[in-house]
XYZ file of C-alpha atoms in Angstrom:
533
model
C 6.931 27.932 3.304
C 4.037 27.269 5.711
C 3.676 23.770 4.240
C 7.344 22.988 4.924
C 6.927 24.223 8.507
C 3.915 21.936 8.995
C 5.861 18.971 7.577
C 8.781 19.611 9.931
C 6.439 19.374 12.928
C 5.460 15.817 12.042
C 7.677 12.926 13.184
C 6.869 11.226 9.874
C 8.983 13.735 7.962
C 11.698 14.780 10.414
C 14.428 12.838 8.600
C 13.634 14.419 5.234
C 15.840 16.940 3.479
C 14.811 20.030 1.527
C 14.438 18.055 -1.714
C 12.083 15.521 -0.107
C 10.105 18.341 1.512
C 9.637 19.929 -1.919
C 8.479 16.641 -3.423
C 5.922 15.957 -0.697
C 4.720 19.575 -0.473
C 3.946 19.607 -4.187
C 1.483 16.727 -3.703
C -0.398 18.144 -0.707
C -3.560 20.250 -0.850
C -5.085 22.275 1.962
C -8.383 21.222 3.533
C -10.272 23.145 6.222
C -12.820 21.583 8.601
C -15.038 23.941 10.665
C -15.141 23.624 14.445
C -17.572 20.940 15.597
C -17.493 18.944 12.365
C -17.007 15.161 12.480
C -15.464 13.074 9.734
C -13.799 9.762 8.932
C -10.692 9.976 6.794
C -8.865 7.154 5.001
C -6.452 9.416 3.153
C -3.486 11.091 4.769
C -4.179 14.364 6.619
C -1.485 16.348 8.420
C -2.803 18.903 10.916
C -1.247 22.323 10.299
C -3.370 24.347 12.763
C -6.213 23.676 15.202
C -7.187 20.961 17.662
C -9.198 17.756 17.179
C -10.316 14.684 19.131
C -9.899 11.117 17.831
C -12.502 8.469 18.810
C -12.948 4.794 17.968
C -16.348 3.128 18.461
C -17.496 6.233 20.313
C -14.627 6.039 22.844
C -12.031 8.844 23.035
C -8.538 7.730 22.064
C -6.420 10.889 22.086
C -6.346 14.581 21.256
C -4.710 15.825 18.074
C -2.922 19.057 17.281
C -0.409 20.618 14.874
C 2.028 17.957 13.635
C -0.329 15.020 14.211
C -1.613 12.974 11.267
C -5.002 11.452 10.475
C -5.708 8.464 8.238
C -2.123 7.215 8.121
C -3.154 3.865 9.653
C -4.888 2.954 6.397
C -1.546 3.083 4.565
C -0.006 0.315 6.652
C -3.024 -1.952 6.928
C -4.288 -1.016 10.390
C -8.046 -0.820 11.076
C -9.955 2.126 9.681
C -13.205 3.577 11.021
C -11.834 6.116 13.500
C -13.784 9.373 13.673
C -12.307 12.806 14.126
C -14.076 15.772 15.749
C -12.694 19.246 15.069
C -12.544 21.074 18.424
C -11.511 24.293 16.672
C -11.291 25.163 13.013
C -8.952 22.502 11.637
C -6.544 23.321 8.802
C -4.986 20.208 7.296
C -2.679 19.228 4.438
C -4.254 16.351 2.542
C -2.773 13.612 0.342
C -5.531 11.528 -1.319
C -5.019 7.889 -2.231
C -4.256 8.496 -5.963
C -1.715 11.151 -5.058
C -0.091 8.845 -2.536
C 0.322 6.204 -5.224
C 1.997 8.824 -7.425
C 4.422 9.543 -4.590
C 5.253 5.836 -4.261
C 5.882 5.518 -7.989
C 7.814 8.748 -8.474
C 10.135 8.569 -5.483
C 10.928 5.139 -3.992
C 13.235 6.742 -1.386
C 10.522 9.077 -0.124
C 8.019 6.217 -0.067
C 10.423 3.983 1.841
C 11.192 6.599 4.508
C 7.544 7.548 4.826
C 6.291 3.997 5.249
C 9.095 3.184 7.721
C 8.240 6.216 9.834
C 4.525 5.474 9.661
C 5.081 1.892 10.734
C 7.099 3.092 13.718
C 4.486 5.682 14.686
C 1.363 3.579 14.141
C -0.341 2.008 17.142
C -3.597 0.064 17.397
C -6.488 2.463 17.789
C -8.403 0.163 20.086
C -7.571 -0.504 23.674
C -8.647 -2.920 26.316
C -12.064 -2.413 27.870
C -10.457 -1.734 31.223
C -8.277 1.085 29.886
C -11.227 2.584 28.037
C -13.219 2.682 31.260
C -10.327 4.345 33.037
C -9.827 7.094 30.478
C -11.871 10.275 30.811
C -13.508 11.947 27.848
C -11.964 15.190 26.622
C -14.959 17.165 27.908
C -14.735 15.590 31.369
C -10.988 16.247 31.546
C -11.522 19.863 30.533
C -14.240 20.429 33.129
C -12.341 18.675 35.936
C -9.141 20.569 35.129
C -11.091 23.818 35.170
C -12.559 23.041 38.593
C -9.099 22.184 39.941
C -7.697 25.409 38.533
C -10.495 27.465 40.099
C -10.008 25.824 43.506
C -6.270 26.477 43.355
C -6.909 30.110 42.400
C -9.320 30.553 45.314
C -6.765 29.108 47.728
C -3.984 31.376 46.457
C -6.193 34.488 46.467
C -7.242 33.824 50.052
C -3.584 33.683 51.104
C -2.848 36.888 49.154
C -5.711 38.754 50.818
C -4.454 37.708 54.278
C -0.832 38.646 53.649
C -0.934 42.369 54.665
C -2.690 41.608 57.960
C -0.225 38.815 58.720
C 3.055 40.516 57.786
C 2.300 44.017 59.108
C -0.246 43.175 61.819
C 0.748 39.790 63.273
C 4.515 39.876 62.650
C 4.826 43.640 63.209
C 6.905 44.234 60.078
C 6.966 47.468 58.087
C 5.202 48.194 54.775
C 8.624 47.948 53.118
C 8.961 44.373 54.409
C 5.581 43.568 52.875
C 6.764 45.079 49.598
C 9.943 42.993 49.656
C 7.952 39.828 50.385
C 5.572 40.478 47.504
C 8.428 41.637 45.267
C 10.365 38.417 45.847
C 7.197 36.457 45.088
C 6.711 38.360 41.833
C 10.337 37.717 40.829
C 9.915 33.976 41.327
C 6.593 34.118 39.518
C 8.190 35.904 36.554
C 11.040 33.426 36.167
C 8.622 30.502 36.438
C 6.216 31.961 33.870
C 9.023 32.525 31.403
C 10.179 28.935 31.800
C 6.615 27.630 31.904
C 5.916 29.058 28.476
C 8.834 27.147 26.966
C 8.140 23.907 28.867
C 4.437 23.904 27.998
C 5.114 23.837 24.252
C 5.295 20.070 24.750
C 1.756 18.743 25.494
C 3.221 15.770 27.392
C 4.515 18.053 30.129
C 1.351 20.091 30.693
C -0.616 17.744 33.033
C 2.415 17.192 35.265
C 3.198 20.930 35.342
C -0.387 21.619 36.465
C -0.274 19.013 39.219
C 3.084 20.264 40.549
C 1.762 23.830 40.477
C -1.398 22.935 42.413
C 0.535 20.963 45.042
C 3.387 23.379 45.754
C 1.218 26.503 45.673
C -1.156 25.050 48.254
C 1.416 23.617 50.649
C 3.793 26.595 50.619
C 0.982 29.125 51.126
C -0.284 27.022 54.030
C 3.183 26.933 55.638
C 3.148 30.745 55.825
C 0.867 30.296 58.865
C 3.778 28.984 60.969
C 6.329 31.568 59.780
C 7.875 33.697 62.539
C 9.636 36.385 60.465
C 9.004 38.275 57.251
C 12.043 36.674 55.471
C 10.513 33.246 56.128
C 7.234 34.493 54.653
C 9.169 35.830 51.653
C 10.798 32.476 50.891
C 7.519 30.570 51.211
C 5.571 33.072 49.111
C 8.290 33.033 46.455
C 8.064 29.258 46.227
C 4.274 29.326 46.014
C 4.283 32.069 43.385
C 6.932 30.284 41.348
C 4.888 27.089 41.335
C 1.771 28.981 40.287
C 3.683 30.781 37.547
C 4.755 27.558 35.852
C 1.187 26.843 34.838
C 0.038 30.349 33.870
C 1.163 30.367 30.202
C -0.875 27.192 29.589
C -4.122 29.014 30.350
C -3.352 31.953 28.100
C -1.862 30.195 25.077
C -4.782 27.746 24.917
C -7.339 30.544 24.468
C -6.477 31.394 20.813
C -6.666 27.681 19.966
C -10.202 27.525 21.378
C -11.171 30.759 19.633
C -10.084 29.492 16.185
C -10.745 32.229 13.648
C -13.331 33.856 15.924
C -12.765 36.893 18.068
C -9.876 36.593 20.511
C -11.382 39.389 22.602
C -14.590 37.556 23.416
C -12.743 34.352 24.321
C -10.101 36.096 26.457
C -12.757 38.273 28.080
C -14.712 35.183 29.116
C -11.602 33.374 30.407
C -10.290 36.332 32.425
C -13.779 37.217 33.723
C -14.223 33.691 35.079
C -10.742 33.872 36.638
C -11.538 37.113 38.501
C -14.984 35.895 39.497
C -13.592 32.653 40.914
C -10.906 34.655 42.698
C -13.647 36.273 44.760
C -13.996 32.983 46.640
C -10.517 33.466 48.134
C -11.123 36.823 49.854
C -14.595 35.632 50.897
C -13.020 32.653 52.636
C -10.418 34.904 54.252
C -13.071 37.392 55.406
C -15.308 34.682 56.866
C -12.499 33.197 58.940
C -11.048 36.558 60.004
C -14.454 37.498 61.384
C -14.303 34.444 63.658
C -10.614 33.639 64.226
C -7.078 34.999 63.906
C -4.944 35.416 60.785
C -2.859 32.266 61.308
C -5.988 30.117 61.501
C -7.272 31.739 58.322
C -4.007 30.929 56.519
C -4.304 27.278 57.512
C -7.874 27.243 56.188
C -6.612 28.246 52.725
C -5.249 24.696 52.444
C -8.752 23.241 52.035
C -9.590 24.379 48.458
C -5.965 23.915 47.435
C -5.866 20.287 48.566
C -9.127 19.630 46.717
C -7.441 20.994 43.584
C -4.526 18.600 44.079
C -6.894 15.627 44.494
C -8.827 16.465 41.332
C -5.629 17.121 39.378
C -4.219 13.747 40.423
C -7.433 11.994 39.380
C -7.395 13.673 35.965
C -3.751 12.924 35.202
C -4.173 9.243 36.154
C -7.110 8.886 33.748
C -5.741 10.889 30.826
C -4.336 9.011 27.815
C -0.797 10.072 26.910
C -0.757 12.735 24.186
C 0.609 12.030 20.745
C 4.377 12.035 20.446
C 4.115 14.220 17.358
C 4.231 17.584 19.071
C 7.266 17.232 21.312
C 9.512 20.236 20.695
C 12.401 20.850 23.096
C 12.021 23.809 25.489
C 12.982 27.065 23.781
C 13.256 30.527 25.336
C 12.702 33.071 22.567
C 12.471 36.333 24.484
C 14.475 38.342 21.961
C 12.100 37.448 19.133
C 9.139 38.601 21.230
C 10.632 42.099 21.521
C 11.065 42.561 17.783
C 8.766 44.031 15.154
C 5.127 44.992 15.852
C 4.950 42.583 18.798
C 8.060 44.211 20.288
C 6.523 47.691 20.064
C 3.375 46.487 21.794
C 5.447 44.780 24.496
C 7.368 48.035 25.109
C 4.174 49.821 26.146
C 3.183 46.880 28.348
C 6.617 46.860 30.013
C 6.464 50.558 30.937
C 2.999 50.132 32.403
C 3.846 47.008 34.394
C 6.936 48.696 35.886
C 4.456 50.965 37.697
C 1.674 48.462 38.380
C 2.232 47.520 42.017
C 0.490 44.602 43.717
C -3.049 44.986 45.079
C -1.809 44.057 48.566
C -0.708 47.692 48.954
C -4.265 48.856 48.397
C -5.433 46.385 51.029
C -2.753 47.651 53.430
C -3.688 51.301 52.779
C -7.343 50.499 53.406
C -6.531 48.650 56.631
C -4.510 51.594 57.979
C -7.234 54.112 57.128
C -10.018 52.000 58.642
C -8.069 51.454 61.862
C -8.909 55.088 62.640
C -12.639 54.375 62.374
C -15.142 52.105 64.058
C -16.054 49.609 61.344
C -17.862 46.253 61.558
C -15.718 43.088 61.778
C -12.509 45.075 62.306
C -10.240 46.983 59.923
C -8.386 43.949 58.491
C -11.566 41.986 57.743
C -13.296 45.018 56.218
C -10.280 45.711 53.994
C -10.445 42.152 52.677
C -14.194 42.548 52.098
C -13.631 45.745 50.117
C -10.977 43.957 48.054
C -13.812 41.714 46.840
C -15.154 44.753 44.979
C -11.825 44.955 43.123
C -12.228 41.378 41.931
C -15.902 41.784 40.999
C -15.175 44.971 39.072
C -12.244 43.283 37.305
C -14.457 40.356 36.317
C -17.161 42.581 34.845
C -14.580 44.766 33.127
C -12.696 41.917 31.460
C -15.912 40.405 30.120
C -17.145 43.695 28.700
C -13.721 44.741 27.440
C -13.223 41.415 25.686
C -16.296 42.018 23.528
C -15.106 45.541 22.723
C -11.674 44.301 21.686
C -13.123 42.419 18.727
C -14.010 45.846 17.284
C -11.324 48.144 18.705
C -7.545 48.084 19.062
C -6.141 46.766 22.366
C -3.980 49.842 22.807
C -7.052 52.129 22.892
C -8.512 50.188 25.801
C -5.150 50.150 27.573
C -4.978 53.955 27.480
C -8.410 54.260 29.113
C -7.416 51.669 31.713
C -4.206 53.477 32.649
C -6.005 56.801 33.151
C -8.705 55.177 35.310
C -6.095 53.373 37.412
C -4.256 56.645 38.105
C -7.518 58.248 39.226
C -8.170 55.390 41.640
C -4.645 55.617 43.091
C -5.154 59.333 43.692
C -8.362 58.472 45.530
C -6.577 55.994 47.806
C -3.910 58.638 48.482
C -6.024 61.712 49.233
C -9.708 60.883 49.846
C -10.960 60.488 53.450
C -10.850 56.885 54.581
C -14.583 56.204 54.555
C -15.906 52.777 53.636
C -17.916 54.258 50.733
C -14.992 56.256 49.353
C -12.633 53.290 49.557
C -15.251 51.072 47.905
C -15.422 53.451 44.923
C -11.634 53.444 44.654
C -11.501 49.640 44.675
C -14.170 49.451 41.951
C -12.270 51.915 39.733
C -8.964 50.119 40.289
C -10.477 46.701 39.556
C -12.252 47.875 36.420
C -9.068 49.483 35.110
C -6.907 46.469 35.928
C -9.387 44.138 34.206
C -9.468 46.236 31.032
C -5.674 46.419 30.794
C -5.346 42.708 31.609
C -7.525 41.489 28.745
C -6.150 44.125 26.321
C -2.587 42.912 26.916
C -3.487 39.279 26.269
C -5.631 39.951 23.216
C -2.936 42.193 21.733
C -0.313 39.459 22.090
C -2.684 36.852 20.643
C -3.427 39.054 17.630
C 0.161 39.983 16.845
C 2.282 36.967 17.827
C 2.882 34.385 15.055
C 1.592 30.948 16.036
C 5.066 29.308 16.376
C 6.054 32.115 18.794
C 2.820 32.133 20.789
C 3.933 30.028 23.779
C 7.096 32.102 24.231
C 5.100 35.318 23.729
C 2.636 34.497 26.498
C 5.432 33.267 28.753
C 7.291 36.542 28.178
C 4.142 38.603 28.756
C 3.563 36.810 32.058
C 7.196 37.374 33.056
C 7.043 41.083 32.180
C 3.915 41.455 34.294
C 5.547 39.717 37.247
C 8.932 41.473 37.077
C 7.195 44.796 36.541
C 5.120 44.235 39.651
C 8.336 43.367 41.504
C 9.960 46.759 40.811
C 6.701 48.662 41.258
C 5.820 47.049 44.588
C 9.288 47.427 46.116
C 9.615 50.992 44.828
C 6.185 52.019 46.083
C 6.686 50.527 49.550
C 10.143 52.121 49.857
C 8.679 55.555 49.089
C 5.748 54.723 51.405
C 8.125 53.906 54.279
C 10.339 56.992 53.983
C 7.996 59.669 52.614
C 4.490 58.506 53.503
C 1.666 56.429 52.088
C 0.398 59.189 49.773
C 3.734 59.454 47.960
C 4.057 55.683 47.797
C 0.678 55.320 46.102
C 1.571 58.009 43.566
C 4.951 56.381 42.843
C 3.275 54.767 39.836
C 2.206 58.023 38.179
C 5.398 59.005 36.246
C 5.941 55.588 34.651
C 2.259 55.160 33.856
C 2.238 58.571 32.166
C 5.313 57.486 30.198
C 3.524 54.297 29.155
C 0.543 56.408 28.143
C 2.809 58.600 26.000
C 4.266 55.538 24.248
C 0.794 54.171 23.578
C -0.353 57.494 22.114
C 2.710 57.980 19.909
C 3.062 54.398 18.667
C 0.020 52.572 17.389
C 0.119 49.011 18.608
C -2.136 45.988 18.324
C -3.396 44.998 14.916
C -6.934 43.865 14.407
C -5.921 40.484 13.056
C -7.934 37.545 14.323
C -6.334 34.614 12.546
C -3.007 33.257 13.811
C -0.007 33.762 11.573
C 1.982 30.795 10.362
């Protein structure tokens, strides 16, 4: 029934009934175009899977995806000559000219509805010279959007690195208050990611979602600088995290499309490695300013890369042609389906782990408190931020290496190794003497473990989730990670406040051991590289 599902995605066939679907499906044949291939097509092609770019006279017209059609203009007398470039492996359902004539002769009703729909959908493929000059090529849009995303990430990471010093140091709040602030932020992030996965199924919404995310994340993080109490910080951080979370599922769900039938691990490893590497810019910015000024000034400085991201995002969205109306499904939250079958079993192990995976701000806070007892260059707060850079660098290297391994090994095997390494690093933060070298080793171990688990979770979901469920699956994964961090961070800081830092850092151990037991007893993550239909 994969052919019927592909037909239902196209606006040309949405009014058809089961009988008409059967008649059309019987006349279609599958054609596959490898990634990078270019072709001109006069017959009817309906894209079932993959992404492509449509150009006319060498100028980009629009991007194409599942549900879009190619060559239909020839049926209603519009100009031919458009060229299509397969951005990923392109799987299409084809109806050659002779077969189309058979359809017209055999079923006048089907022919009438099809031609009516095609006439309504068809638009001239050429545009005015002015509009062509204004539109950016697909490659330029991709690169500019990536730069904007990296700048926004750097801005947000700088604010995150400064948060412990601001809440506990400047405002004089307790570690529990810091945990509540970060927990509230993770809750907002989780809700937004869950909704962002459903909203982003429609390509028309994605550019606007990105621009809103860049703008609100930057401004709300910057406003933290004028906050006078920890509840005010909590509200602002929650808003910033929620805005950031709206866009997150877009980054993850697009990776399998780029990978095509290749290895998901390599593609996810590259994407997550770049993310962690770019994130280093945030703590570097925070460290540089903390060495020269106070925390509030440093928070204001985080606005600079964020505002650059907003400017670039605005430029891209103004020069991007509107996407095809073909793929415009209504928002759908399908959380229950994600927790069923093999995907559900894999998500159960992830959920147990994330319930114990507290935010890295607690490691920064622990480091700051330990270094306050020693004479260190630049001060304890600045040195703690500098050591946090090692976490990011280790995570970047780990995700890249782990991604390549995941094309040969099951995700769950890598997750087990990551969990064990993370527990070892937490024990180091709890019990080792607070030397700069010892803390540096602990940060490296924690970052490497977090990076391995991060990419294993995403690759596992990509391998197991059927393609129609993929957006909801990545939205749910993002939400589980955020809500898990909420409970873990609040729980750890509560234990920290009442029993001591050592017990707070080891709060994660029981749940992580439980997650490890589930991973050992239930094999999860199938080595399937091609999306299911």
